[in-house]
Amino acid sequence: MLKIRKLLVVLAIVSMVAALAAGCGGKKEGDQKAAPESKKFVNIATGGTAGVYYPLGGAMAEILNKNVTGVNATAQTTGASVANVSALKDGSVQVAFVQNDIAFYAANGTEMYKDKKVEGIKGLSTLYPETIQIVALEKSNIKDIAGLKGKRVAVGAAGSGTEANARQILEAFGITYNDIKPQYLSFAEAANNLKDGNIDAAFVTAGHPTAAIQDIAAQHKISLLPVAADSADKLIKQYPFYTKLSIPAGTYPNQDSEVAAVAVMAMLAVTDKMDDQMAYDITKAIYGNLDRIAAAHAVGKSIKKESAKNGMSIPLHPGAEKYFNEK
Ligand code: GLU
């Protein structure tokens, strides 16, 4: 008797769950049908979760959903700049975070885009400097870039702008990938592997402070390897998108002195397939809600309408141009 009652209870639960599941499915379908035909999907390609593109992209998606009628925006994680340009090209995303150097190479068919020029890539705006940060644990005793020879070095995710920066900077110091053990890791993977002693150093091209480096520095004393002015000048001669800057003391826990570095600019790219009105609306929504962006990450504070064309390396989309020309 007890057994039968138990069986009945189980059966009742099973049928309830089934009914619920069916209900959910039905509702979802209904929702999709109810969505207006004109709903425009705006996928934003960002980077890894421990970078800066990702939280900023999330804030931008939220801004677009609130402020641009008929838009359904989402931010997605990716391998960053180079992967994002590919996603723009194949139409799987409509807006992409990209380094200005990578955007230039894509638009002009140079460097990794030699014979693979990306037609129709346009800029919306430039955002903030992305510092090439080269981080090691202090106890590894790696003091400078020359000290990376023979070491296991995270050079960025495959398809990242970071990876291109790592290659170019090492090359300026006469080091090739044959002289190191390159590891293609996202920022989060690099941080974990550095903490666990599986790698010796990592390149991180991102606005500072970067979450991945904060994560390492919270547990270990870190060294940031300098790119001294004379080496930077040599690098800039060959790759003019680099600019010199310094990482101020105290950017990371226990970082007592400032560190000479180089940076590129983060920017937003779209393609000429985006109509002028949409590019205008997106640009206007973002620049009209900079407080929300600044709340997502400290570098958000350096995003300003007045400096939105500084370092723009490719032609601006006419819709963005229209917005920036308005008083
Ligand atoms: N600039 C990096 C890259 O393209 C990504 C930075 C980030 O995720 O914030 O490789």
Short mmCIF file of C-alpha atoms and ligand atoms in Angstrom, two decimals:
data_model
loop_
_atom_site.label_atom_id
_atom_site.label_comp_id
_atom_site.label_asym_id
_atom_site.label_seq_id
_atom_site.Cartn_x
_atom_site.Cartn_y
_atom_site.Cartn_z
CA MET A 1 0.00 0.00 0.00
CA LEU A 2 2.75 2.36 1.05
CA LYS A 3 4.63 1.43 -2.10
CA ILE A 4 1.65 2.30 -4.30
CA ARG A 5 1.21 5.64 -2.55
CA LYS A 6 4.91 6.40 -3.08
CA LEU A 7 4.57 5.47 -6.73
CA LEU A 8 1.59 7.77 -7.09
CA VAL A 9 3.48 10.66 -5.53
CA VAL A 10 6.41 10.08 -7.88
CA LEU A 11 4.07 9.91 -10.86
CA ALA A 12 2.38 13.14 -9.79
CA ILE A 13 5.74 14.92 -9.51
CA VAL A 14 6.89 13.61 -12.87
CA SER A 15 3.74 14.79 -14.61
CA MET A 16 3.94 18.18 -12.88
CA VAL A 17 7.50 18.66 -14.05
CA ALA A 18 6.54 17.58 -17.57
CA ALA A 19 3.61 19.99 -17.59
CA LEU A 20 5.84 22.80 -16.39
CA ALA A 21 8.46 22.06 -19.00
CA ALA A 22 5.85 21.97 -21.74
CA GLY A 23 4.40 25.21 -20.42
CA CYS A 24 7.76 26.91 -20.50
CA GLY A 25 8.47 25.73 -24.03
CA GLY A 26 5.10 26.94 -25.20
CA LYS A 27 5.55 30.31 -23.60
CA LYS A 28 8.97 30.79 -25.15
CA GLU A 29 7.64 30.04 -28.62
CA GLY A 30 4.75 32.40 -28.03
CA ASP A 31 7.16 35.14 -26.94
CA GLN A 32 9.23 34.74 -30.02
CA LYS A 33 6.16 35.01 -32.22
CA ALA A 34 5.00 38.07 -30.34
CA ALA A 35 8.35 39.86 -30.85
CA PRO A 36 7.93 42.69 -33.34
CA GLU A 37 9.24 41.92 -36.81
CA SER A 38 11.42 45.02 -36.67
CA LYS A 39 13.42 43.96 -33.57
CA LYS A 40 17.06 44.58 -34.50
CA PHE A 41 19.66 42.34 -32.91
CA VAL A 42 22.89 44.06 -31.97
CA ASN A 43 25.52 41.58 -30.85
CA ILE A 44 28.54 43.20 -29.28
CA ALA A 45 31.83 41.26 -29.48
CA THR A 46 33.98 41.91 -26.42
CA GLY A 47 36.87 39.81 -25.04
CA GLY A 48 37.52 37.44 -22.14
CA THR A 49 35.73 37.80 -18.81
CA ALA A 50 38.85 39.02 -16.95
CA GLY A 51 39.45 41.89 -19.38
CA VAL A 52 37.90 45.33 -19.76
CA TYR A 53 35.99 44.94 -23.05
CA TYR A 54 33.62 42.47 -21.41
CA PRO A 55 32.25 44.59 -18.54
CA LEU A 56 32.09 47.67 -20.78
CA GLY A 57 30.29 45.70 -23.50
CA GLY A 58 27.76 44.49 -20.94
CA ALA A 59 27.08 48.08 -19.88
CA MET A 60 26.74 49.15 -23.51
CA ALA A 61 24.24 46.38 -24.26
CA GLU A 62 22.19 47.53 -21.28
CA ILE A 63 22.32 51.14 -22.50
CA LEU A 64 21.22 50.19 -26.01
CA ASN A 65 18.35 48.06 -24.73
CA LYS A 66 17.11 50.94 -22.61
CA ASN A 67 17.66 53.78 -25.03
CA VAL A 68 17.38 52.60 -28.63
CA THR A 69 13.85 51.60 -29.61
CA GLY A 70 13.51 48.22 -31.27
CA VAL A 71 17.05 47.08 -30.42
CA ASN A 72 17.85 43.81 -28.68
CA ALA A 73 21.52 44.06 -27.67
CA THR A 74 23.75 41.44 -26.06
CA ALA A 75 27.46 41.37 -25.25
CA GLN A 76 29.39 38.17 -25.86
CA THR A 77 32.77 36.92 -24.71
CA THR A 78 35.32 36.28 -27.44
CA GLY A 79 39.04 35.85 -28.08
CA ALA A 80 39.15 39.69 -28.52
CA SER A 81 40.35 42.02 -31.29
CA VAL A 82 41.28 39.78 -34.23
CA ALA A 83 38.47 37.32 -33.49
CA ASN A 84 36.09 40.28 -33.21
CA VAL A 85 37.04 41.59 -36.64
CA SER A 86 36.31 38.13 -38.08
CA ALA A 87 32.92 38.13 -36.34
CA LEU A 88 32.12 41.56 -37.80
CA LYS A 89 33.16 40.35 -41.22
CA ASP A 90 30.97 37.24 -41.15
CA GLY A 91 28.04 39.24 -39.77
CA SER A 92 27.69 37.29 -36.51
CA VAL A 93 28.17 40.53 -34.53
CA GLN A 94 27.22 44.09 -35.41
CA VAL A 95 29.51 45.99 -33.02
CA ALA A 96 33.02 44.98 -31.98
CA PHE A 97 35.61 46.16 -29.50
CA VAL A 98 38.93 46.30 -31.33
CA GLN A 99 42.36 47.76 -30.75
CA ASN A 100 43.02 50.65 -33.14
CA ASP A 101 46.20 48.98 -34.45
CA ILE A 102 44.33 45.78 -35.35
CA ALA A 103 41.48 47.77 -36.97
CA PHE A 104 44.04 49.60 -39.10
CA TYR A 105 45.72 46.38 -40.21
CA ALA A 106 42.32 44.89 -41.09
CA ALA A 107 41.14 47.92 -43.06
CA ASN A 108 44.43 48.19 -44.93
CA GLY A 109 45.30 44.54 -45.46
CA THR A 110 48.60 44.62 -43.58
CA GLU A 111 50.28 42.52 -40.86
CA MET A 112 47.98 39.55 -39.99
CA TYR A 113 45.56 40.79 -42.69
CA LYS A 114 48.14 40.74 -45.49
CA ASP A 115 46.16 39.72 -48.59
CA LYS A 116 43.07 39.50 -46.33
CA LYS A 117 41.90 43.10 -46.29
CA VAL A 118 38.55 43.50 -44.52
CA GLU A 119 36.28 45.64 -46.71
CA GLY A 120 33.71 47.96 -45.19
CA ILE A 121 35.01 48.06 -41.61
CA LYS A 122 34.16 51.45 -40.03
CA GLY A 123 34.80 53.14 -36.71
CA LEU A 124 32.21 54.41 -34.25
CA SER A 125 34.64 55.96 -31.76
CA THR A 126 37.85 55.44 -29.84
CA LEU A 127 37.48 54.74 -26.14
CA TYR A 128 40.53 54.60 -23.82
CA PRO A 129 44.21 53.59 -23.85
CA GLU A 130 44.94 49.87 -23.56
CA THR A 131 48.25 49.34 -21.85
CA ILE A 132 50.48 46.47 -22.85
CA GLN A 133 51.19 45.08 -19.39
CA ILE A 134 53.83 42.39 -19.05
CA VAL A 135 53.40 40.70 -15.70
CA ALA A 136 55.54 38.15 -13.85
CA LEU A 137 55.66 37.01 -10.23
CA GLU A 138 58.33 38.93 -8.35
CA LYS A 139 59.82 35.68 -7.06
CA SER A 140 60.53 34.53 -10.64
CA ASN A 141 63.24 37.21 -10.77
CA ILE A 142 62.38 38.23 -14.32
CA LYS A 143 63.34 41.90 -14.36
CA ASP A 144 62.96 42.90 -17.99
CA ILE A 145 61.82 41.77 -21.41
CA ALA A 146 65.23 40.27 -22.21
CA GLY A 147 64.67 38.04 -19.17
CA LEU A 148 61.72 36.36 -20.92
CA LYS A 149 64.06 34.28 -23.11
CA GLY A 150 63.50 30.58 -22.54
CA LYS A 151 60.46 31.25 -20.36
CA ARG A 152 56.85 30.10 -20.60
CA VAL A 153 55.02 33.24 -21.64
CA ALA A 154 51.27 33.74 -22.05
CA VAL A 155 50.99 35.84 -25.21
CA GLY A 156 47.20 36.35 -25.20
CA ALA A 157 44.34 34.28 -26.55
CA ALA A 158 44.61 33.04 -30.11
CA GLY A 159 42.96 35.78 -32.15
CA SER A 160 43.62 38.53 -29.65
CA GLY A 161 45.21 41.90 -30.21
CA THR A 162 47.35 41.10 -27.19
CA GLU A 163 49.01 38.31 -29.12
CA ALA A 164 50.00 40.69 -31.93
CA ASN A 165 51.39 43.15 -29.37
CA ALA A 166 53.39 40.41 -27.65
CA ARG A 167 54.97 39.36 -30.93
CA GLN A 168 55.84 42.91 -31.96
CA ILE A 169 57.25 43.94 -28.59
CA LEU A 170 59.36 40.82 -28.22
CA GLU A 171 60.63 41.36 -31.75
CA ALA A 172 61.69 44.93 -30.86
CA PHE A 173 63.87 43.30 -28.18
CA GLY A 174 65.26 40.76 -30.66
CA ILE A 175 63.16 37.89 -29.23
CA THR A 176 61.04 35.59 -31.40
CA TYR A 177 58.53 32.88 -30.43
CA ASN A 178 61.37 30.40 -30.99
CA ASP A 179 63.19 31.96 -28.03
CA ILE A 180 60.24 31.56 -25.61
CA LYS A 181 57.57 28.99 -24.94
CA PRO A 182 54.47 30.85 -26.12
CA GLN A 183 51.14 29.94 -24.49
CA TYR A 184 47.90 31.11 -26.11
CA LEU A 185 45.77 31.87 -23.07
CA SER A 186 42.93 34.21 -22.19
CA PHE A 187 43.65 36.72 -19.43
CA ALA A 188 41.82 34.59 -16.85
CA GLU A 189 43.71 31.44 -17.90
CA ALA A 190 46.99 33.36 -17.83
CA ALA A 191 46.26 34.63 -14.31
CA ASN A 192 45.43 31.15 -13.02
CA ASN A 193 48.49 29.59 -14.64
CA LEU A 194 50.77 32.31 -13.36
CA LYS A 195 49.44 31.86 -9.82
CA ASP A 196 49.90 28.09 -10.09
CA GLY A 197 53.45 28.40 -11.42
CA ASN A 198 52.63 26.81 -14.78
CA ILE A 199 53.82 29.87 -16.71
CA ASP A 200 56.41 32.55 -15.95
CA ALA A 201 54.96 35.72 -17.42
CA ALA A 202 51.93 37.06 -19.28
CA PHE A 203 51.17 39.82 -21.76
CA VAL A 204 47.91 41.65 -21.09
CA THR A 205 46.80 44.44 -23.44
CA ALA A 206 43.90 46.09 -21.66
CA GLY A 207 42.87 49.20 -19.79
CA HIS A 208 44.48 49.28 -16.37
CA PRO A 209 43.79 48.18 -13.70
CA THR A 210 42.88 44.89 -15.39
CA ALA A 211 40.88 42.36 -13.36
CA ALA A 212 43.18 39.47 -14.34
CA ILE A 213 46.26 41.27 -12.96
CA GLN A 214 44.39 42.43 -9.86
CA ASP A 215 43.58 38.80 -9.30
CA ILE A 216 47.25 37.75 -9.45
CA ALA A 217 48.42 40.71 -7.35
CA ALA A 218 45.87 39.93 -4.65
CA GLN A 219 47.76 36.72 -3.91
CA HIS A 220 51.36 37.29 -5.04
CA LYS A 221 53.86 40.12 -5.32
CA ILE A 222 54.03 40.92 -9.02
CA SER A 223 56.59 42.61 -11.29
CA LEU A 224 55.48 44.64 -14.28
CA LEU A 225 58.25 44.55 -16.88
CA PRO A 226 59.06 48.00 -18.29
CA VAL A 227 59.18 49.01 -21.94
CA ALA A 228 61.76 51.77 -21.53
CA ALA A 229 61.53 54.94 -23.63
CA ASP A 230 64.34 54.10 -26.08
CA SER A 231 62.89 50.67 -26.86
CA ALA A 232 59.45 52.21 -27.11
CA ASP A 233 60.73 54.72 -29.67
CA LYS A 234 62.16 51.91 -31.76
CA LEU A 235 58.87 50.05 -31.58
CA ILE A 236 56.82 53.14 -32.47
CA LYS A 237 58.99 53.78 -35.52
CA GLN A 238 57.94 50.43 -36.89
CA TYR A 239 54.41 50.29 -35.47
CA PRO A 240 53.13 53.86 -35.13
CA PHE A 241 49.96 53.00 -33.19
CA TYR A 242 51.88 52.51 -29.96
CA THR A 243 52.09 55.48 -27.65
CA LYS A 244 54.18 55.84 -24.50
CA LEU A 245 52.56 56.03 -21.09
CA SER A 246 53.27 54.90 -17.57
CA ILE A 247 51.39 52.63 -15.25
CA PRO A 248 51.13 54.75 -12.08
CA ALA A 249 52.43 53.39 -8.76
CA GLY A 250 49.66 51.77 -6.78
CA THR A 251 47.67 50.63 -9.82
CA TYR A 252 48.02 47.13 -8.36
CA PRO A 253 48.50 46.04 -4.74
CA ASN A 254 52.15 46.42 -3.60
CA GLN A 255 53.21 48.10 -6.84
CA ASP A 256 55.45 50.80 -5.37
CA SER A 257 56.79 52.59 -8.43
CA GLU A 258 55.46 53.64 -11.80
CA VAL A 259 56.30 51.48 -14.80
CA ALA A 260 57.13 52.71 -18.31
CA ALA A 261 54.87 51.08 -20.87
CA VAL A 262 53.28 51.46 -24.29
CA ALA A 263 49.61 51.47 -25.17
CA VAL A 264 47.21 51.30 -28.09
CA MET A 265 43.64 52.60 -28.14
CA ALA A 266 40.47 50.63 -27.67
CA MET A 267 37.77 51.48 -30.18
CA LEU A 268 34.36 50.36 -31.37
CA ALA A 269 34.06 49.08 -34.92
CA VAL A 270 31.05 48.27 -37.12
CA THR A 271 30.68 47.72 -40.86
CA ASP A 272 29.14 49.77 -43.65
CA LYS A 273 26.22 47.30 -43.59
CA MET A 274 24.94 49.14 -40.51
CA ASP A 275 22.60 51.94 -41.62
CA ASP A 276 23.41 55.52 -40.70
CA GLN A 277 20.47 55.90 -38.34
CA MET A 278 21.45 52.82 -36.32
CA ALA A 279 25.11 53.92 -36.08
CA TYR A 280 23.93 57.37 -35.02
CA ASP A 281 21.50 55.97 -32.41
CA ILE A 282 24.11 53.61 -30.94
CA THR A 283 26.78 56.31 -30.71
CA LYS A 284 24.34 58.79 -29.21
CA ALA A 285 23.05 56.29 -26.65
CA ILE A 286 26.56 55.34 -25.53
CA TYR A 287 27.86 58.90 -25.26
CA GLY A 288 24.65 60.04 -23.59
CA ASN A 289 25.10 57.45 -20.83
CA LEU A 290 28.80 57.61 -19.98
CA ASP A 291 28.04 57.48 -16.26
CA ARG A 292 26.76 53.91 -16.69
CA ILE A 293 29.95 53.00 -18.62
CA ALA A 294 32.15 54.58 -15.93
CA ALA A 295 30.32 52.50 -13.33
CA ALA A 296 31.23 49.31 -15.20
CA HIS A 297 35.02 49.87 -15.10
CA ALA A 298 37.43 52.61 -13.96
CA VAL A 299 38.69 53.27 -17.52
CA GLY A 300 35.13 54.21 -18.44
CA LYS A 301 35.92 57.60 -16.91
CA SER A 302 38.36 58.38 -19.71
CA ILE A 303 35.73 57.84 -22.42
CA LYS A 304 34.60 61.28 -23.58
CA LYS A 305 32.82 62.75 -26.57
CA GLU A 306 35.63 65.32 -27.05
CA SER A 307 38.28 62.64 -27.43
CA ALA A 308 36.19 60.10 -29.34
CA LYS A 309 38.17 60.53 -32.56
CA ASN A 310 41.66 60.55 -31.00
CA GLY A 311 43.64 57.71 -32.48
CA MET A 312 40.82 56.62 -34.80
CA SER A 313 42.68 54.51 -37.34
CA ILE A 314 39.93 53.73 -39.88
CA PRO A 315 37.19 55.81 -41.54
CA LEU A 316 34.35 56.75 -39.21
CA HIS A 317 30.86 55.41 -39.96
CA PRO A 318 28.78 58.35 -41.35
CA GLY A 319 26.18 57.83 -38.60
CA ALA A 320 28.82 58.28 -35.88
CA GLU A 321 30.33 61.21 -37.78
CA LYS A 322 26.91 62.89 -37.79
CA TYR A 323 26.62 62.47 -34.02
CA PHE A 324 30.10 63.83 -33.30
CA ASN A 325 29.54 66.82 -35.60
CA GLU A 326 26.48 67.88 -33.64
CA LYS A 327 27.00 70.68 -31.17
N1 GLU B 1 42.85 44.40 -26.21
C1 GLU B 1 42.70 43.02 -25.91
C2 GLU B 1 42.78 42.22 -27.18
O1 GLU B 1 42.21 42.52 -28.16
C3 GLU B 1 41.45 42.70 -25.13
C4 GLU B 1 41.27 43.60 -23.95
C5 GLU B 1 40.09 43.34 -23.06
O2 GLU B 1 39.50 42.25 -23.11
O3 GLU B 1 39.78 44.26 -22.32
O4 GLU B 1 43.46 41.26 -27.18
#
